[in-house]
mmCIF file of C-alpha atoms in Angstrom:
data_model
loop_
_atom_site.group_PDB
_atom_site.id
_atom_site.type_symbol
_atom_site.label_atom_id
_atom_site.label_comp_id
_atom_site.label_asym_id
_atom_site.label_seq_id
_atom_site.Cartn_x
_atom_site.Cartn_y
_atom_site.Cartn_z
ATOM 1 C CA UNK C 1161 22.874 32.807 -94.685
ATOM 2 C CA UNK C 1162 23.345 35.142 -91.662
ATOM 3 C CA UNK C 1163 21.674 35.704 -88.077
ATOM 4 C CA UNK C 1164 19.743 38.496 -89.854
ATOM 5 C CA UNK C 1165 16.872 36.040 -90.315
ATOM 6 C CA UNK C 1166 16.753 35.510 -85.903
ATOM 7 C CA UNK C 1167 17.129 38.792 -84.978
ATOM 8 C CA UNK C 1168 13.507 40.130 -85.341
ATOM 9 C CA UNK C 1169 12.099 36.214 -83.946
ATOM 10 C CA UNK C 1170 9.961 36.242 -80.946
ATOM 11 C CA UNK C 1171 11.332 34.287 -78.147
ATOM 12 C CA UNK C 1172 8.190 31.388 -79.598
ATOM 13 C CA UNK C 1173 9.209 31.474 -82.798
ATOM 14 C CA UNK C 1174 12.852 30.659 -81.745
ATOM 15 C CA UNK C 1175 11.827 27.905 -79.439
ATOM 16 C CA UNK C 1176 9.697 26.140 -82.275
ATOM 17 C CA UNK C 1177 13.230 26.184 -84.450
ATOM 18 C CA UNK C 1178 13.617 22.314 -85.364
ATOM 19 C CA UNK C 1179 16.693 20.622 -84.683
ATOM 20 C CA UNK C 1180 18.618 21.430 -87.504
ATOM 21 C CA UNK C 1181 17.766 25.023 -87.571
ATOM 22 C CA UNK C 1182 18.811 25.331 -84.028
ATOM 23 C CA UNK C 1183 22.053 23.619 -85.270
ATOM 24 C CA UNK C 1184 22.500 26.196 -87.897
ATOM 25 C CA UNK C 1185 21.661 29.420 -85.939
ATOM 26 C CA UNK C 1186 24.547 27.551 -83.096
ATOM 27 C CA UNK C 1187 26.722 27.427 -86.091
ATOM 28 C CA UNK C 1188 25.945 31.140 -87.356
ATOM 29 C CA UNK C 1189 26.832 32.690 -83.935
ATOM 30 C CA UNK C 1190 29.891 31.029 -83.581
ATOM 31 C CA UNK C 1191 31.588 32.193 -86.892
ATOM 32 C CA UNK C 1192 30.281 35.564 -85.941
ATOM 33 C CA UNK C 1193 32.087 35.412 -82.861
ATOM 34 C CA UNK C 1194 35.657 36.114 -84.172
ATOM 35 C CA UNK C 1195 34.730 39.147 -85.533
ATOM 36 C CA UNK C 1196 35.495 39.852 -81.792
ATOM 37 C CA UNK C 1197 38.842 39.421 -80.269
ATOM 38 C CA UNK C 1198 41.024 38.550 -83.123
ATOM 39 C CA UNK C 1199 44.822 37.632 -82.833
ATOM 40 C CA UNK C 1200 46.801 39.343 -85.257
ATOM 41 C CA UNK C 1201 47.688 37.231 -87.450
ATOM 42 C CA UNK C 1202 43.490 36.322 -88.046
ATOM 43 C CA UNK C 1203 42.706 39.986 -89.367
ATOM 44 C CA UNK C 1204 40.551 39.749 -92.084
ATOM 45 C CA UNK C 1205 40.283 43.398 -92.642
ATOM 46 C CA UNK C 1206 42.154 46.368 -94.023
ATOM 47 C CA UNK C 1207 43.340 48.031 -91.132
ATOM 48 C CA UNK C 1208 45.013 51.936 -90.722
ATOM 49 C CA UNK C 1209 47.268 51.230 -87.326
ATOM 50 C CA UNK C 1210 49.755 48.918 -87.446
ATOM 51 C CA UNK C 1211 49.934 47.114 -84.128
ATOM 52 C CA UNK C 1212 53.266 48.924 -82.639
ATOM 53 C CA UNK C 1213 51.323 52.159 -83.813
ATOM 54 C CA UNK C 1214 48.252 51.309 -81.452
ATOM 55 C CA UNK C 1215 50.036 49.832 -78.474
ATOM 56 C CA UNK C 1216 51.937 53.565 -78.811
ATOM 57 C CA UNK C 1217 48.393 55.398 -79.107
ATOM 58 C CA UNK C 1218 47.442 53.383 -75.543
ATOM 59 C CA UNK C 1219 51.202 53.935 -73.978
ATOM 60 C CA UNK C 1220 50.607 57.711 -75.233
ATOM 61 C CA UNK C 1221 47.441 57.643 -73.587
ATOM 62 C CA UNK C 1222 48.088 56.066 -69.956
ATOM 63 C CA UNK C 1223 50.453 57.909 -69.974
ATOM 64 C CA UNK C 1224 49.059 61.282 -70.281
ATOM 65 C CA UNK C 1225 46.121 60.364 -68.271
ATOM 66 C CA UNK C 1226 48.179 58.939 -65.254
ATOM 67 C CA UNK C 1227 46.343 55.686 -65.391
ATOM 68 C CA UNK C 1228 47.345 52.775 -62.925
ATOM 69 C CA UNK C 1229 49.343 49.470 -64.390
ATOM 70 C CA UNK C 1230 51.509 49.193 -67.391
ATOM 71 C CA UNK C 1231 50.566 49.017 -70.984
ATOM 72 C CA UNK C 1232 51.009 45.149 -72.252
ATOM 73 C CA UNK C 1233 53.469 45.791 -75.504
ATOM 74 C CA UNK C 1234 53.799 42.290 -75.960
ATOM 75 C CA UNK C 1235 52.067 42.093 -79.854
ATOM 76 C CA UNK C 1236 50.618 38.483 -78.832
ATOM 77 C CA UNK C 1237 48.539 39.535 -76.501
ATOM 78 C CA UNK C 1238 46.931 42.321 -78.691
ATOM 79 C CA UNK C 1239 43.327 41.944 -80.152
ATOM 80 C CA UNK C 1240 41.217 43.218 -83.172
ATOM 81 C CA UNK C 1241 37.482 44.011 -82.815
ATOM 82 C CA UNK C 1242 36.308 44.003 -86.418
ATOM 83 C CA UNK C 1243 33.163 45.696 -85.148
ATOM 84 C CA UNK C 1244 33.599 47.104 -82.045
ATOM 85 C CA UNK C 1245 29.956 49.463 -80.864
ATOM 86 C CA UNK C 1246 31.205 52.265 -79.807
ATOM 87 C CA UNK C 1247 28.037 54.029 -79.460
ATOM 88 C CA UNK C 1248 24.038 52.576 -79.630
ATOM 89 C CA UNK C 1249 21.261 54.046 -80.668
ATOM 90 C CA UNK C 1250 17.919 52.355 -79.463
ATOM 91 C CA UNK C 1251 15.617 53.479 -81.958
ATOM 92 C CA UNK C 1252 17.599 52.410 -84.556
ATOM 93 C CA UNK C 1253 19.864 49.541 -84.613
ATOM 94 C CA UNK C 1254 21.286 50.537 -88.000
ATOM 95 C CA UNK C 1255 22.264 53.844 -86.940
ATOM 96 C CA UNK C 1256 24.821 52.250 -84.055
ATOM 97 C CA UNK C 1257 28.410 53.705 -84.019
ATOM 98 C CA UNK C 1258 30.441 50.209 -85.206
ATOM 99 C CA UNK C 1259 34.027 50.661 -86.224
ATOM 100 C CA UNK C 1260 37.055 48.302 -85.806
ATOM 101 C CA UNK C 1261 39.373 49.148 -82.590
ATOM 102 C CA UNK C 1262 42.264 47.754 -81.068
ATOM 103 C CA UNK C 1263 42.369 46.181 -77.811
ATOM 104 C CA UNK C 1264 45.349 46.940 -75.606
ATOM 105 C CA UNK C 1265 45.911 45.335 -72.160
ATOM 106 C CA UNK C 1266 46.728 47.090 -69.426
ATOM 107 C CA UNK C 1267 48.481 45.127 -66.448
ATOM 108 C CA UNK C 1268 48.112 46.102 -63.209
ATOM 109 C CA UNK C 1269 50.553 44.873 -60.446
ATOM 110 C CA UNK C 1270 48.824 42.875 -57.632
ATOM 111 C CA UNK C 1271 47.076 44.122 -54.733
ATOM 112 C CA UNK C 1272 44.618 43.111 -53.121
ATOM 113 C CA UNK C 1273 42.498 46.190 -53.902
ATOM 114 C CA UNK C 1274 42.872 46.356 -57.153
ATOM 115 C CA UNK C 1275 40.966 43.640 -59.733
ATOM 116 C CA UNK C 1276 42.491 42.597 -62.558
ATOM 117 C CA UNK C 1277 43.445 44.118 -65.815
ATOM 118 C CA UNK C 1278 41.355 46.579 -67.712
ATOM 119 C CA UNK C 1279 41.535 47.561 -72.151
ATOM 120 C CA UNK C 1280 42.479 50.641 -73.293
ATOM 121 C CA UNK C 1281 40.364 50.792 -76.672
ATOM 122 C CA UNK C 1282 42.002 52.393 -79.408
ATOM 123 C CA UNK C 1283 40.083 52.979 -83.332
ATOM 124 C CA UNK C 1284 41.910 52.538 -85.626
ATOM 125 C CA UNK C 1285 40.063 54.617 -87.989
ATOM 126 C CA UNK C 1286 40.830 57.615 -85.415
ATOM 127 C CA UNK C 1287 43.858 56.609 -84.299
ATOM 128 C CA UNK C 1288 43.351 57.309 -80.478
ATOM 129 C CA UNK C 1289 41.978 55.787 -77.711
ATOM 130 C CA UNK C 1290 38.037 56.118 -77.669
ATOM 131 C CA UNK C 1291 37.492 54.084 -73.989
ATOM 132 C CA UNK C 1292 38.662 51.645 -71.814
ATOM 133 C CA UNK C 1293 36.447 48.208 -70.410
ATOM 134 C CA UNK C 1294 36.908 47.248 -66.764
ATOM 135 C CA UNK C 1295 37.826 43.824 -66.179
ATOM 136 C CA UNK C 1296 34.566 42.618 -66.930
ATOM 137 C CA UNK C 1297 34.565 43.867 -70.369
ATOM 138 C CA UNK C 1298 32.223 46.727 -69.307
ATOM 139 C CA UNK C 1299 32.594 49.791 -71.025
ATOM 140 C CA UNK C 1300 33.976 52.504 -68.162
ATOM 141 C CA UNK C 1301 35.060 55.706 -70.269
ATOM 142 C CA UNK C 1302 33.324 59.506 -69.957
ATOM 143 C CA UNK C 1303 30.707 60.844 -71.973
ATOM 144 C CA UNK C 1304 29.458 57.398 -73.092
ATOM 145 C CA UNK C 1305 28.598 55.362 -70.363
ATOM 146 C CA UNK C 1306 26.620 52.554 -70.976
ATOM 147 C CA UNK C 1307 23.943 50.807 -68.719
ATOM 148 C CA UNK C 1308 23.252 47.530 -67.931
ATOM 149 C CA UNK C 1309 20.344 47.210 -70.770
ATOM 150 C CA UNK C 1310 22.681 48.827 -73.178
ATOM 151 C CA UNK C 1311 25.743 46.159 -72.358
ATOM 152 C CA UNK C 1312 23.057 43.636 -72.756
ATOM 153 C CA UNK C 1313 21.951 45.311 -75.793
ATOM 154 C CA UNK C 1314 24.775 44.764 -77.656
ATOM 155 C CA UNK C 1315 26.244 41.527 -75.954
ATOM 156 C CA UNK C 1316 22.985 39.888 -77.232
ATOM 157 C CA UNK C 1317 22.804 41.684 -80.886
ATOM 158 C CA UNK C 1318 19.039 41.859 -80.501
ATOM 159 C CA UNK C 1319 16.422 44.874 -80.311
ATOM 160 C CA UNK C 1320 15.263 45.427 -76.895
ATOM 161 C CA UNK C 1321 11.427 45.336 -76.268
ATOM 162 C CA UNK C 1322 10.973 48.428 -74.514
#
């Protein structure tokens, strides 16, 4: 079973779910979820970077951009997106740009000014850094900027209704 069978529900349809089929679709997201934010060591696919290769591909990149903070080479605090969107497209769903990417922290030293740490998003299929998210998680990189409907878009894996 997958959450194929909710996406296209109307918002009645999905409040008439009984009990257990609430309990299933609860179940359903949350194995979905580590798709998201693995750990290394809970990589489930075949990957092309190892994960000194993309923490270099991030250094590489801060560094040439003259970005603020210091790339986080410490491996354990590296993640995996299985399925990282790197790009939507709203009239099809099927036609998104999904692709697994590294995750590389960036720390920044404190200042009041400053918020917290931001990602430097590297693909590992292209082997450089595609984006960054602010501390929110909010894509922030040129030439792809996404809106608030399009971060809710994808957040909430569900057409929109416009």
């Amino acid at each position: 079973m997958s959450l194929d069978k909710y996406k296209n529900m109307s918002d009645q349809e999905f409040k008439q779910l009984s009990n257990e089929e609430f309990q299933d679709y609860i179940k359903l997201k949350r194995e979905d979820f580590p798709r998201h934010y693995r750990k290394i060591n809970e990589i489930t696919v075949g990957v092309v970077l190892k994960p000194d290769e993309a923490i270099a591909i991030a250094k590489q990149y801060h560094k040439k951009n003259n970005l603020d903070g210091v790339v986080n080479e410490d491996i354990h605090q590296l993640f995996f997106d299985e399925a990282y969107t790197f790009k939507i497209d709203k009239e099809n769903r099927d036609n998104n740009d999904v692709r697994p990417a590294w995750r590389v922290l960036v720390d920044l030293p404190e200042n009041p000014f400053l918020m917290e740490d931001y990602t430097l998003i590297v693909s590992d299929k292209d082997k450089k850094v595609m984006g960054m998210l602010d501390p929110n998680g909010h894509p922030v990189f040129k030439g792809n900027e996404f809106t608030d409907e399009d971060i809710e878009y994808i957040m909430n894996n569900e057409d929109s209704e416009d």
